[in-house]
Coordinates of C-alpha atoms in Angstrom, one line a residue:
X1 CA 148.6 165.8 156.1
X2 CA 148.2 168.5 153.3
X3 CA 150.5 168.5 150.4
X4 CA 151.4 172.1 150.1
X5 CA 152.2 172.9 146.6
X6 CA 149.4 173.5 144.0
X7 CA 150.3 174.7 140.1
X8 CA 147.1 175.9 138.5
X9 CA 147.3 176.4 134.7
X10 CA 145.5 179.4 132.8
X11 CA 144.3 182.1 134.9
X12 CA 140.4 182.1 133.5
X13 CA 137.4 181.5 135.6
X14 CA 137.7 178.1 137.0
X15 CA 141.3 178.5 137.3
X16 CA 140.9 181.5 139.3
X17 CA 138.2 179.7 141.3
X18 CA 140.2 176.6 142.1
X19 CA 143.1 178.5 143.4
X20 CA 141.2 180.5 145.8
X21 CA 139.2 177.3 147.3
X22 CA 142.8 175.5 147.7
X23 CA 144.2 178.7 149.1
X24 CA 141.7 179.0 151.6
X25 CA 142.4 175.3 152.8
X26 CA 145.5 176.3 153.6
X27 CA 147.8 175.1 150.4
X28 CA 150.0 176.9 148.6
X29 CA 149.0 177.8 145.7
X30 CA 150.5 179.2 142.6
X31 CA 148.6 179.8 139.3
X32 CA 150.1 180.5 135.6
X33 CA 149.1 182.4 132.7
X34 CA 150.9 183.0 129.6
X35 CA 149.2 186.3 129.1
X36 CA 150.3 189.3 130.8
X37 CA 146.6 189.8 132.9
X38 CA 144.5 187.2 134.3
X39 CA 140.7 186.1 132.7
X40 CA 141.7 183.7 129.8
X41 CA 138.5 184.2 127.4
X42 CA 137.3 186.4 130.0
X43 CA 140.2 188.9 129.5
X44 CA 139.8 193.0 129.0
X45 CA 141.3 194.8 125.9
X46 CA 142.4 198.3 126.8
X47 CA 142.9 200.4 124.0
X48 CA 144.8 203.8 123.7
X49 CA 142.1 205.5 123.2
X50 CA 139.8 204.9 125.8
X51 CA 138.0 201.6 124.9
X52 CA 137.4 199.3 127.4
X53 CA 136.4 195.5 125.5
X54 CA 135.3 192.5 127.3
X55 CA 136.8 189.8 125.2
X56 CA 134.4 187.1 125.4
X57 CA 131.4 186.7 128.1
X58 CA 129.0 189.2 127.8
X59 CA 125.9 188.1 129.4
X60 CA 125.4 188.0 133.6
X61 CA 122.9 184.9 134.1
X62 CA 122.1 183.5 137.2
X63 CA 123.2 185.7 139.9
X64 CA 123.2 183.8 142.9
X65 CA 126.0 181.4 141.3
X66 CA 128.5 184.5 141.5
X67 CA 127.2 185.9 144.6
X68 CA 127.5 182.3 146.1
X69 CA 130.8 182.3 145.1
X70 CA 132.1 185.2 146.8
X71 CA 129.8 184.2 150.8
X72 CA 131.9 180.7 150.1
X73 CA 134.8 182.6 151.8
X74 CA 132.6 185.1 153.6
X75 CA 132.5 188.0 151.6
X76 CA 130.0 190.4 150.0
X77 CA 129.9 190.3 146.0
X78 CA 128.8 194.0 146.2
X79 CA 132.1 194.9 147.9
X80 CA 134.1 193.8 144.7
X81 CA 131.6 195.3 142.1
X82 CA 128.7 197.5 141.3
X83 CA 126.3 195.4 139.5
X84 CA 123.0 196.8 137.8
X85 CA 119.9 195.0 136.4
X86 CA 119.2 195.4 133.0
X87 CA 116.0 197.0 131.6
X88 CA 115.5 195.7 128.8
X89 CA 117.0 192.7 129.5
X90 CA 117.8 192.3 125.7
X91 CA 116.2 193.4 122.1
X92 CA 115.2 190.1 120.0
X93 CA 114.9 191.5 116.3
X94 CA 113.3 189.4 113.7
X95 CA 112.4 189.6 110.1
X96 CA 109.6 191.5 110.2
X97 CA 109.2 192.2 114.0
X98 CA 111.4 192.9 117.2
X99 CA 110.7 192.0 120.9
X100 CA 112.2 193.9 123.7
X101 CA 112.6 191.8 126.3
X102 CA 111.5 193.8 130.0
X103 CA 112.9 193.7 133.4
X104 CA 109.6 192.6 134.8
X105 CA 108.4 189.2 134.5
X106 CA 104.2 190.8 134.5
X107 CA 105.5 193.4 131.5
X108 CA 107.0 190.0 129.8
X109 CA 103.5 187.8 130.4
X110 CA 101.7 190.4 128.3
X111 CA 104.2 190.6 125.7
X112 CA 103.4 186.7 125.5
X113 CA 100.4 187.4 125.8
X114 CA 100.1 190.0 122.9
X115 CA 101.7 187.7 120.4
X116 CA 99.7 184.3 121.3
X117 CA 96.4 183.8 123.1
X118 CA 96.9 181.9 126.8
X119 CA 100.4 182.2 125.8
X120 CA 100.7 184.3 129.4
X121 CA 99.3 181.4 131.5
X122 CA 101.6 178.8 129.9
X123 CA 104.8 181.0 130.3
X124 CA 103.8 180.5 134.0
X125 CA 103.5 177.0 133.4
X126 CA 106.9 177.0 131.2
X127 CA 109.0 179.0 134.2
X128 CA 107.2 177.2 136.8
X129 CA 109.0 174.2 135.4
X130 CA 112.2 175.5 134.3
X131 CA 112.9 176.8 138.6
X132 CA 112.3 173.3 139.2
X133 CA 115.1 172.0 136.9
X134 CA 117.2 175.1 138.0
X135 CA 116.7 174.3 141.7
X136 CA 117.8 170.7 141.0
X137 CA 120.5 171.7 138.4
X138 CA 121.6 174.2 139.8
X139 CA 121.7 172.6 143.3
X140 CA 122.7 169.3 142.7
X141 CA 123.6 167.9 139.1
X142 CA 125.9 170.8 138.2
X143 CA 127.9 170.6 141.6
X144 CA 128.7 166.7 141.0
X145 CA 132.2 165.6 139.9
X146 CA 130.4 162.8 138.0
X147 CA 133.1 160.6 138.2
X148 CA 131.0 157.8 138.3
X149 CA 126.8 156.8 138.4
X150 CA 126.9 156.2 142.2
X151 CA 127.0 160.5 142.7
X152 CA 123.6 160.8 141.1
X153 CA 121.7 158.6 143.2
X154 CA 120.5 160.9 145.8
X155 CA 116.7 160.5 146.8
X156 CA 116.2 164.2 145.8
X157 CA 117.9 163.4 142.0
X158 CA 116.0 159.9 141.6
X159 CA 113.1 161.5 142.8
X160 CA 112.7 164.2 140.5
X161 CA 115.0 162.6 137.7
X162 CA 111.5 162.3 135.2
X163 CA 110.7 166.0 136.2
X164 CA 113.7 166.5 134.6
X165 CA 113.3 165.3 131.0
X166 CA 116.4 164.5 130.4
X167 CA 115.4 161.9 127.3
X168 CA 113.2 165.1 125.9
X169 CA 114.7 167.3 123.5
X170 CA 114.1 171.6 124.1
X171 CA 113.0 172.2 120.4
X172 CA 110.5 169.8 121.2
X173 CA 109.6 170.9 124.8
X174 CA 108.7 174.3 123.9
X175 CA 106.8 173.8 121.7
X176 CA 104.4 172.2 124.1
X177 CA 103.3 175.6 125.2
X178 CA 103.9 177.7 122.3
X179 CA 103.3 177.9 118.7
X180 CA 104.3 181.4 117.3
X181 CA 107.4 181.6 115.7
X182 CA 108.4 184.7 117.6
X183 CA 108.0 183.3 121.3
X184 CA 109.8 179.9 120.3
X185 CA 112.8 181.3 118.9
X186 CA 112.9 183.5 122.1
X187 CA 112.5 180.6 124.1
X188 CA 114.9 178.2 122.1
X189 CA 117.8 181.4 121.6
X190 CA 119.2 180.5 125.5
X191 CA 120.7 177.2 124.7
X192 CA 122.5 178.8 122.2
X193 CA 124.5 179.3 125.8
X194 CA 125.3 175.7 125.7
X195 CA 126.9 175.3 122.7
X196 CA 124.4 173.2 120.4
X197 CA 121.3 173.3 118.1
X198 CA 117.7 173.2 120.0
X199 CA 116.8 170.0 119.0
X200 CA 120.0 168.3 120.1
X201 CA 119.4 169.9 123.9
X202 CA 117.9 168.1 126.6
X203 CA 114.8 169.9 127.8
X204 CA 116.6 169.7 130.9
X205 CA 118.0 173.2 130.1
X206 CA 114.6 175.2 130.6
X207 CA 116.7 176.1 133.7
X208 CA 118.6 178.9 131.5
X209 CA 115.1 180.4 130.6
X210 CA 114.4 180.4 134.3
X211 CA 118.2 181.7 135.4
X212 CA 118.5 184.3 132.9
X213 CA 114.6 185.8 131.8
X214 CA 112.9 185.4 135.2
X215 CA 115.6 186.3 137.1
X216 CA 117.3 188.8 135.1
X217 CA 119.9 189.9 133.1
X218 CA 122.8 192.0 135.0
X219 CA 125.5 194.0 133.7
X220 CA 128.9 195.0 136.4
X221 CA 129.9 198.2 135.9
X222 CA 133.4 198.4 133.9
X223 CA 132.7 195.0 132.3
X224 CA 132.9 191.4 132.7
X225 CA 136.1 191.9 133.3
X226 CA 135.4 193.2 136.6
X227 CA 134.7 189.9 137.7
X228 CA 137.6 188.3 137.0
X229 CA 139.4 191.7 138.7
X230 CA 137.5 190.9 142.0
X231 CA 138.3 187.1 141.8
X232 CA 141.9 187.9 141.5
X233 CA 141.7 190.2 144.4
X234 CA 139.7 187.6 146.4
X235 CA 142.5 184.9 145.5
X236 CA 145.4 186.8 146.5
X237 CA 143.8 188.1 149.8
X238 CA 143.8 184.3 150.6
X239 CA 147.5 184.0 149.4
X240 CA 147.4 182.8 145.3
X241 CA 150.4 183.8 144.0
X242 CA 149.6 184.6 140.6
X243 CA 152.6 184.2 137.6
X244 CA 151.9 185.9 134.5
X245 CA 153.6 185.7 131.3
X246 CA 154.6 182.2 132.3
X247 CA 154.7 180.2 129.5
X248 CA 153.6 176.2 130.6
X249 CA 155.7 173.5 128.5
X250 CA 155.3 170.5 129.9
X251 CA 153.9 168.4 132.3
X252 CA 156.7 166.1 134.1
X253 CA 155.7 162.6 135.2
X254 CA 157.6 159.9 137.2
X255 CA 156.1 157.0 138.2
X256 CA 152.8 157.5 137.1
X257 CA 152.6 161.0 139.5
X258 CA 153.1 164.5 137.9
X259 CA 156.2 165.9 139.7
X260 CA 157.1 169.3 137.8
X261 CA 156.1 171.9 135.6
X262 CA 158.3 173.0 132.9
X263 CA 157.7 176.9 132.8
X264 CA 159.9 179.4 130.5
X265 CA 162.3 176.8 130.6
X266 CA 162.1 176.4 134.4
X267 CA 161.6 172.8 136.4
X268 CA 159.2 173.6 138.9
X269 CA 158.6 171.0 141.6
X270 CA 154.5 170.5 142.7
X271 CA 152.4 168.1 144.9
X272 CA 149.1 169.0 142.6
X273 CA 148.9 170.2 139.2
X274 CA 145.1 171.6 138.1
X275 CA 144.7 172.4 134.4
X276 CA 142.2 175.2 133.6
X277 CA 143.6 175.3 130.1
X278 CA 141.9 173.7 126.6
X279 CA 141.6 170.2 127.7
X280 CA 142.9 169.0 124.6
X281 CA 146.0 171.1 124.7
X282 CA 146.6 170.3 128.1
X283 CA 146.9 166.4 126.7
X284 CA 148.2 166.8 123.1
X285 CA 150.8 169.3 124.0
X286 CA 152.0 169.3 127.8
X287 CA 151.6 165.6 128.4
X288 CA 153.5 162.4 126.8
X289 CA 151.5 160.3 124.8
X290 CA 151.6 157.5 127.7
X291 CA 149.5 159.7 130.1
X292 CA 146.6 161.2 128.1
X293 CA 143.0 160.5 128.8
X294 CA 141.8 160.6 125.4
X295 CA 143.2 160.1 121.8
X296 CA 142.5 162.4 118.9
X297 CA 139.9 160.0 117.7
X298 CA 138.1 160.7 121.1
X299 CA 138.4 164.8 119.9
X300 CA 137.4 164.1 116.6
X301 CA 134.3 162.3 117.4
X302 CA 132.9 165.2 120.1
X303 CA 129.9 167.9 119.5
X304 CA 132.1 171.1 120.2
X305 CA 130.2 174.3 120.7
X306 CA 131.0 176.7 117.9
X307 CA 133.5 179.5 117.6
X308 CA 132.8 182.7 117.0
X309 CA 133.6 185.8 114.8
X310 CA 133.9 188.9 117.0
X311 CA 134.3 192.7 116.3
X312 CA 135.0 195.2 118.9
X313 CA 134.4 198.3 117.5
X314 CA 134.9 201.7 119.1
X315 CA 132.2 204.3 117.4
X316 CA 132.9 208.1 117.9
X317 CA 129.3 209.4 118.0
X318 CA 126.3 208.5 119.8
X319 CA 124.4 205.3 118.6
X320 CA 120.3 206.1 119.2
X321 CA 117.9 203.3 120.2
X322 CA 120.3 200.9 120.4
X323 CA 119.9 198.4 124.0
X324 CA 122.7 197.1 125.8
X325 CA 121.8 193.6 124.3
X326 CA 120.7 192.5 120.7
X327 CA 120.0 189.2 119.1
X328 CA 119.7 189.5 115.1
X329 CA 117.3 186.6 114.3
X330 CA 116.0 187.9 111.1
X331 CA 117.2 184.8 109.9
X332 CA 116.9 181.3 110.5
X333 CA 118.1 179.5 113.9
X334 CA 117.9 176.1 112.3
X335 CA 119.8 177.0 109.3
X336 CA 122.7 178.7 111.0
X337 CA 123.3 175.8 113.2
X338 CA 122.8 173.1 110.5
X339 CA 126.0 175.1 109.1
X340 CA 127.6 175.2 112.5
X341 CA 126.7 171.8 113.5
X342 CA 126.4 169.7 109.9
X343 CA 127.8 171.5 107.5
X344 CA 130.5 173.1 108.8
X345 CA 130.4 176.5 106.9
X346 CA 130.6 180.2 107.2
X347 CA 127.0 180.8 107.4
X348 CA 124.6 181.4 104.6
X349 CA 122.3 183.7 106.4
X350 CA 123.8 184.4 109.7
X351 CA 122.1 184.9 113.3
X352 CA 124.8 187.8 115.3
X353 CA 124.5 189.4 118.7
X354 CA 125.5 192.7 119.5
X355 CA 126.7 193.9 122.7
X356 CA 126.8 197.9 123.5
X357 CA 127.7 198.1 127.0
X358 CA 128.1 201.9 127.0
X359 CA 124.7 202.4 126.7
X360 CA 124.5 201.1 130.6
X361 CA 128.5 202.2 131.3
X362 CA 130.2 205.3 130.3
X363 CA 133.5 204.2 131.6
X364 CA 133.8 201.7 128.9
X365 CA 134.2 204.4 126.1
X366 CA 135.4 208.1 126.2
X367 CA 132.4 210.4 126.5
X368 CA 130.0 210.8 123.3
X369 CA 131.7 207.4 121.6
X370 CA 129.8 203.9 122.2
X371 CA 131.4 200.5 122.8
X372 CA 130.2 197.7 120.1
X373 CA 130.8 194.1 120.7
X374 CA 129.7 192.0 117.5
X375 CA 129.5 188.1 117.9
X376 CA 128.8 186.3 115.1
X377 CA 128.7 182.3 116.0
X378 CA 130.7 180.0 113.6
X379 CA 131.8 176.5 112.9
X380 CA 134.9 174.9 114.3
X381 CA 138.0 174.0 112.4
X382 CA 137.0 175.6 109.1
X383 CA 139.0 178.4 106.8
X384 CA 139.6 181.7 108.5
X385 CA 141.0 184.8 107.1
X386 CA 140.9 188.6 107.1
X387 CA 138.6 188.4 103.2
X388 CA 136.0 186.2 105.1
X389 CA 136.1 188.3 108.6
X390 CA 135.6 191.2 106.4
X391 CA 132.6 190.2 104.4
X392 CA 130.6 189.1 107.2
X393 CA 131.5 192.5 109.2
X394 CA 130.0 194.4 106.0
X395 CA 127.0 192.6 106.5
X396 CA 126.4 193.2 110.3
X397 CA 127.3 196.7 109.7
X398 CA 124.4 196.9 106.8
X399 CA 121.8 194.9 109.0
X400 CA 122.7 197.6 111.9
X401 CA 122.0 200.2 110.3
X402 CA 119.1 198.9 108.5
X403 CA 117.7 197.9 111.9
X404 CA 118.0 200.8 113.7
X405 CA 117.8 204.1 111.0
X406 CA 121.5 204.2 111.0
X407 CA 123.7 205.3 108.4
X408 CA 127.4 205.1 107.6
X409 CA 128.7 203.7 111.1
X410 CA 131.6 202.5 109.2
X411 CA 132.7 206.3 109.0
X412 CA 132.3 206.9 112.3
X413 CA 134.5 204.2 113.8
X414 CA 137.5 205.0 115.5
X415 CA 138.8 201.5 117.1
X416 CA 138.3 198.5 115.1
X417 CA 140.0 194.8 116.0
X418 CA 138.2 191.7 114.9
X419 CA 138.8 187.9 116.5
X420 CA 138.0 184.5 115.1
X421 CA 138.6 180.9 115.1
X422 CA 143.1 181.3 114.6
X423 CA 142.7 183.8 117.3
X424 CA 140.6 181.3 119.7
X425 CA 143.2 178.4 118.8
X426 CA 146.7 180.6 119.0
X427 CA 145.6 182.9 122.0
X428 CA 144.1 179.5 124.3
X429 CA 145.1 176.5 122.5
X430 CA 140.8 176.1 121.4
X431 CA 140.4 172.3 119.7
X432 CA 139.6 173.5 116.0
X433 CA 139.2 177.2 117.4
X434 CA 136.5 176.5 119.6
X435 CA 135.0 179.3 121.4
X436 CA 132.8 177.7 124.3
X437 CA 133.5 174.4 124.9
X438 CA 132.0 170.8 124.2
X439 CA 128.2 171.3 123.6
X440 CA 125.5 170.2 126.5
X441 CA 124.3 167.0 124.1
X442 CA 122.4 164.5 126.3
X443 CA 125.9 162.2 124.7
X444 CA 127.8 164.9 126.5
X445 CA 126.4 165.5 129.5
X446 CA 128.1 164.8 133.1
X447 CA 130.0 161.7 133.4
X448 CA 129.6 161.2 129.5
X449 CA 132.3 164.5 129.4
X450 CA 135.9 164.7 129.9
X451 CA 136.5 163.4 133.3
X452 CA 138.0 165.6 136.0
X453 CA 140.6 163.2 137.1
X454 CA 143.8 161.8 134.9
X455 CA 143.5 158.5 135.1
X456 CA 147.2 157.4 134.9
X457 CA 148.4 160.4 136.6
X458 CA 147.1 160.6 140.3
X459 CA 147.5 164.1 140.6
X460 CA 146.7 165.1 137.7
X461 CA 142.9 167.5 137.7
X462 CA 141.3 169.0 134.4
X463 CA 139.0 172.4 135.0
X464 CA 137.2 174.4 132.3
X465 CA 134.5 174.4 129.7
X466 CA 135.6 171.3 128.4
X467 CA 135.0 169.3 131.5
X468 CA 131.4 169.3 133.9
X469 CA 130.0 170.9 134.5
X470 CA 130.0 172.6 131.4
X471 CA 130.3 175.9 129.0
X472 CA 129.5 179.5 130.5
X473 CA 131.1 181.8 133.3
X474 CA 128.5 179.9 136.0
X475 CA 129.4 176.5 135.1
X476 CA 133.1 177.5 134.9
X477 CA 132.7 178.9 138.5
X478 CA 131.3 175.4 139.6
X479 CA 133.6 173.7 137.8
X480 CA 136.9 175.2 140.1
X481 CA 135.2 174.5 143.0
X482 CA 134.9 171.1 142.0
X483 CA 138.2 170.3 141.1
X484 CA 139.4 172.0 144.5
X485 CA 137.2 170.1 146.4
X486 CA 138.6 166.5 144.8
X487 CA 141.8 167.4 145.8
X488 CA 140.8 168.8 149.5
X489 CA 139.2 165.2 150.0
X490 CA 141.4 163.2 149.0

């Protein structure tokens, strides 16, 4: 026999994603967020002005995890959203160089080609490779609740498990097939993804060169946020009730089973109780000290993926030249993550992003302006404040300009909000203000993470970025279902 009542905390990806798997087993299922919209780091910023901001995710990587998503309850992703393909994928800029990154996988061979002799021939090898990993990460690993050894000894897995070098790490790997500095960085930048330096990266994780350059980068009209839109749609056609503005306090346990949720005050009585939110503020803050998984020790001791610093900037003019996508690399990877990593710093020489989504959308910004999302990736748990936000804004704004024949942006802009590692920690409870999760270390990969499952509270599921699979909307996806499907078996 079922039991009925599910409470879902946070109302981001693989909160979202739980719900609607439970929902279409028949439970009921109710899911809280203490904001006033759904999407957790996913969430949209409006502004008064006619700004539209994703918040955080900004890049659409492997496709067929969100279309699979939605034919899992029969539907068709291109009746929730419009999505487009993006050509260029992305600009790479470097110090004395930049490498614009095509739609076609031919265009990109010659570019590889161009740069390094055979280079074109071993990007086939490279890719070749990688779809292997991503067919068996993708397909199997990811989807695994790794609660114990016994899950990952499928034929298929065993099989291929030394295909997979998993004991190799991807600074090393690629540069078995390349050697200029150009075409490594491009080939190491995707694990950035995953929350840790190169050389700390299984190889393993060639799948995100295979799920995001081979098979493209996407963009859905009106955002990222549009996902989560659709997803909320999806879940309430199969009956979530959603509950915003609801504050969680405290798990309530009895006898070893959670019986309640304390919400704005309110004793709320459930058979299941999911947690989509920070891990660590799930345990630390909603349950009593008898009932946590993990002490702070535990915390202290994990490889988090960093935080960020992030601008959103609303420009009233017309940018030229500028993609949809640019990585500033004019400085050193292996630098900026010692600082993120070692450190723990505000960067000496910083590596940013920028994301202008208008260039591919005009209904993100009113008509002539352009939408710019800055990222800047920082350490966890170190000083933050406005002085600091500010410098570093100054010097993406210089490097901007410098980059692409700009001048005087800062004139120009018209919306301006900035978000950091106090923001990450006040807004979603983030360990230290993380921004993506526990990094994909070989130490931190599937049952060596979080585990899914309370193990003194039988009912009692974690979901999220800090659990497996792992950090990134895809994983998060995966992740839901998981959880969902723990509690549908049992």
């Amino acid at each position: 026999m079922i039991s009925k009542r599910i409470a879902i905390i946070g109302a981001g990806f693989s909160g979202i994603a739980s719900a609607t798997y439970l929902a279409n087993k028949g439970y009921e299922v109710h899911l809280y967020e203490k904001h006033a919209i759904a999407g957790g780091r996913a969430r949209q910023l409006k502004t008064d002005n006619g700004y539209t901001f994703d918040m955080g995710p900004s890049w659409y990587w492997m496709p067929e995890i969100f279309e699979n998503y939605f034919k899992d309850f029969g539907k068709n992703l291109k009746d929730y959203y419009q999505l487009v393909k993006l050509d260029p994928q992305f600009e790479m800029i470097f110090a004395n160089s930049k490498m614009s990154i095509p739609s076609s996988y031919d265009n990109l061979k010659e570019i590889f080609e161009a740069k390094e002799k055979g280079a074109a021939e071993r990007l086939d090898d490279f890719m070749a490779d990688a779809q292997k990993k991503y067919e068996i990460g993708m397909g199997e690993f990811v989807q695994k609740p790794c609660l114990s050894l016994t899950e990952f000894a499928s034929l298929k897995i065993l099989k291929n498990s030394f295909k997979l070098n998993l004991f190799t790490n991807f600074s090393t790997f690629v540069r078995r097939y390349f050697t200029h500095p150009d075409l490594i960085t491009l080939m190491e930048f995707p694990v950035i993804f995953l929350g840790a330096a190169p050389k700390d990266i299984p190889a393993l994780y060639s799948l995100m060169n295979y799920g995001g350059m081979k098979l493209g980068t996407f963009y859905p009209i009106g955002g990222m946020g549009q996902i989560i839109h659709a997803m909320v749609k999806l879940a309430q056609e199969k009956g979530v009730k959603f509950h915003y503005n609801a504050n969680v306090e405290k798990i309530v346990v009895e006898n070893n089973i959670a019986k309640q949720l304390i919400i704005n005050n309110e004793k709320i009585n459930f058979d299941h109780i999911i947690s989509s939110a920070d891990y660590h503020f799930t345990e630390t803050k909603l349950l009593d000290k008898e009932y946590r998984n993990y002490n702070e020790e535990y915390w202290d001791k994990k490889t988090f993926a960093p935080s960020c610093l992030i601008y959103y900037l609303g420009i009233n003019k017309k940018l030229d030249h500028i993609p949809h996508h640019t990585l500033f690399f004019e400085n050193s990877l292996e630098q900026h993550t010692h600082e993120i990593y070692t450190d723990k710093k505000w960067p000496t020489k910083p590596l940013f992003y920028m994301c202008c989504p208008s260039k591919t959308d005009d209904s993100v910004a009113p008509i002539g302006h352009e939408n710019l999302f800055l990222l800047m990736p920082l350490a966890t748990g170190i000083k933050d404040d406005e002085n600091l936000r500010e410098k570093y804004f100054n010097d993406m704004i210089t490097r901007i300009e410098e980059k692409f024949g700009l001048s005087n942006i800062k004139a120009n802009i018209d919306y301006k909000k900035s978000y950091c590692i106090d923001d990450f920690t006040n807004d979603y409870g983030a360990y230290k203000g993380n921004a993506y999760g526990l990094a994909n270390t070989l130490q931190q990969t599937a049952f060596l993470k979080p585990t899914i499952k309370n193990k003194k509270v039988k009912n009692l599921y974690y979901t999220g970025q800090l659990t497996v699979p792992g950090p990134g909307v895809p994983p998060s996806l995966i992740s839901g279902k998981i959880v969902a499907n723990e509690i549908i078996n049992s």
